[in-house]
């Protein structure tokens, strides 16, 4: 195994520390992003309004409020 200079060792240590930081602080946000915005066919959650917020076809909406 070749000998590494002190400067090369320091650069490798910085690289590994940066990689650890990115993995620790980036893993959960990436997973959350993929769950909510990933491919819909991959089994992610279906984001639908709650039952109280749904508007069915037989729900009457006055014409004044229909445009808002």
C-alpha positions in Angstrom: 0.0 0.0 0.0 1.5 3.4 -1.0 2.4 5.9 1.6 0.2 8.9 1.8 1.4 12.3 2.6 0.0 14.2 5.6 -1.8 16.6 3.2 -3.4 13.7 1.3 -4.6 12.1 4.6 -6.2 15.4 5.7 -8.0 15.7 2.4 -9.3 12.2 2.7 -10.5 12.9 6.2 -12.3 16.0 5.0 -13.9 14.0 2.2 -15.1 11.3 4.6 -16.4 13.9 7.1 -18.3 15.7 4.3 -19.8 12.3 3.1 -20.9 11.4 6.6 -22.5 14.9 7.0 -24.4 14.6 3.7 -25.6 11.1 4.5 -26.7 12.0 8.1 -28.6 15.2 7.2 -29.7 14.3 3.7 -31.1 10.7 4.1 -34.4 11.5 5.8 -35.3 14.5 3.6 -34.6 12.5 0.5 -36.8 9.6 1.7 -39.6 12.0 2.6 -39.3 13.7 -0.8 -39.5 10.4 -2.7 -42.5 9.2 -0.6 -44.6 12.2 -1.4 -43.4 13.3 -4.8 -42.0 10.0 -6.3 -43.7 7.9 -8.9 -47.4 7.4 -8.0 -47.3 3.8 -9.2 -44.7 2.8 -6.6 -47.0 2.5 -3.7 -46.6 5.9 -2.1 -49.3 7.5 0.0 -52.4 8.7 -1.9 -52.9 12.3 -0.9 -56.6 12.9 -1.0 -58.8 15.3 1.0 -60.5 14.1 4.1 -64.2 13.0 3.8 -65.4 16.3 5.2 -63.6 18.2 2.5 -64.7 16.2 -0.5 -67.4 17.6 -2.7 -69.6 15.0 -4.2 -71.7 15.4 -7.4 -74.9 15.9 -5.4 -73.5 18.7 -3.2 -75.1 22.0 -3.9 -72.7 24.9 -4.4 -74.4 28.3 -5.0 -73.3 30.0 -8.2 -71.7 32.9 -6.3 -69.3 30.6 -4.5 -68.6 28.3 -7.4 -66.1 30.7 -9.0 -64.0 31.3 -5.8 
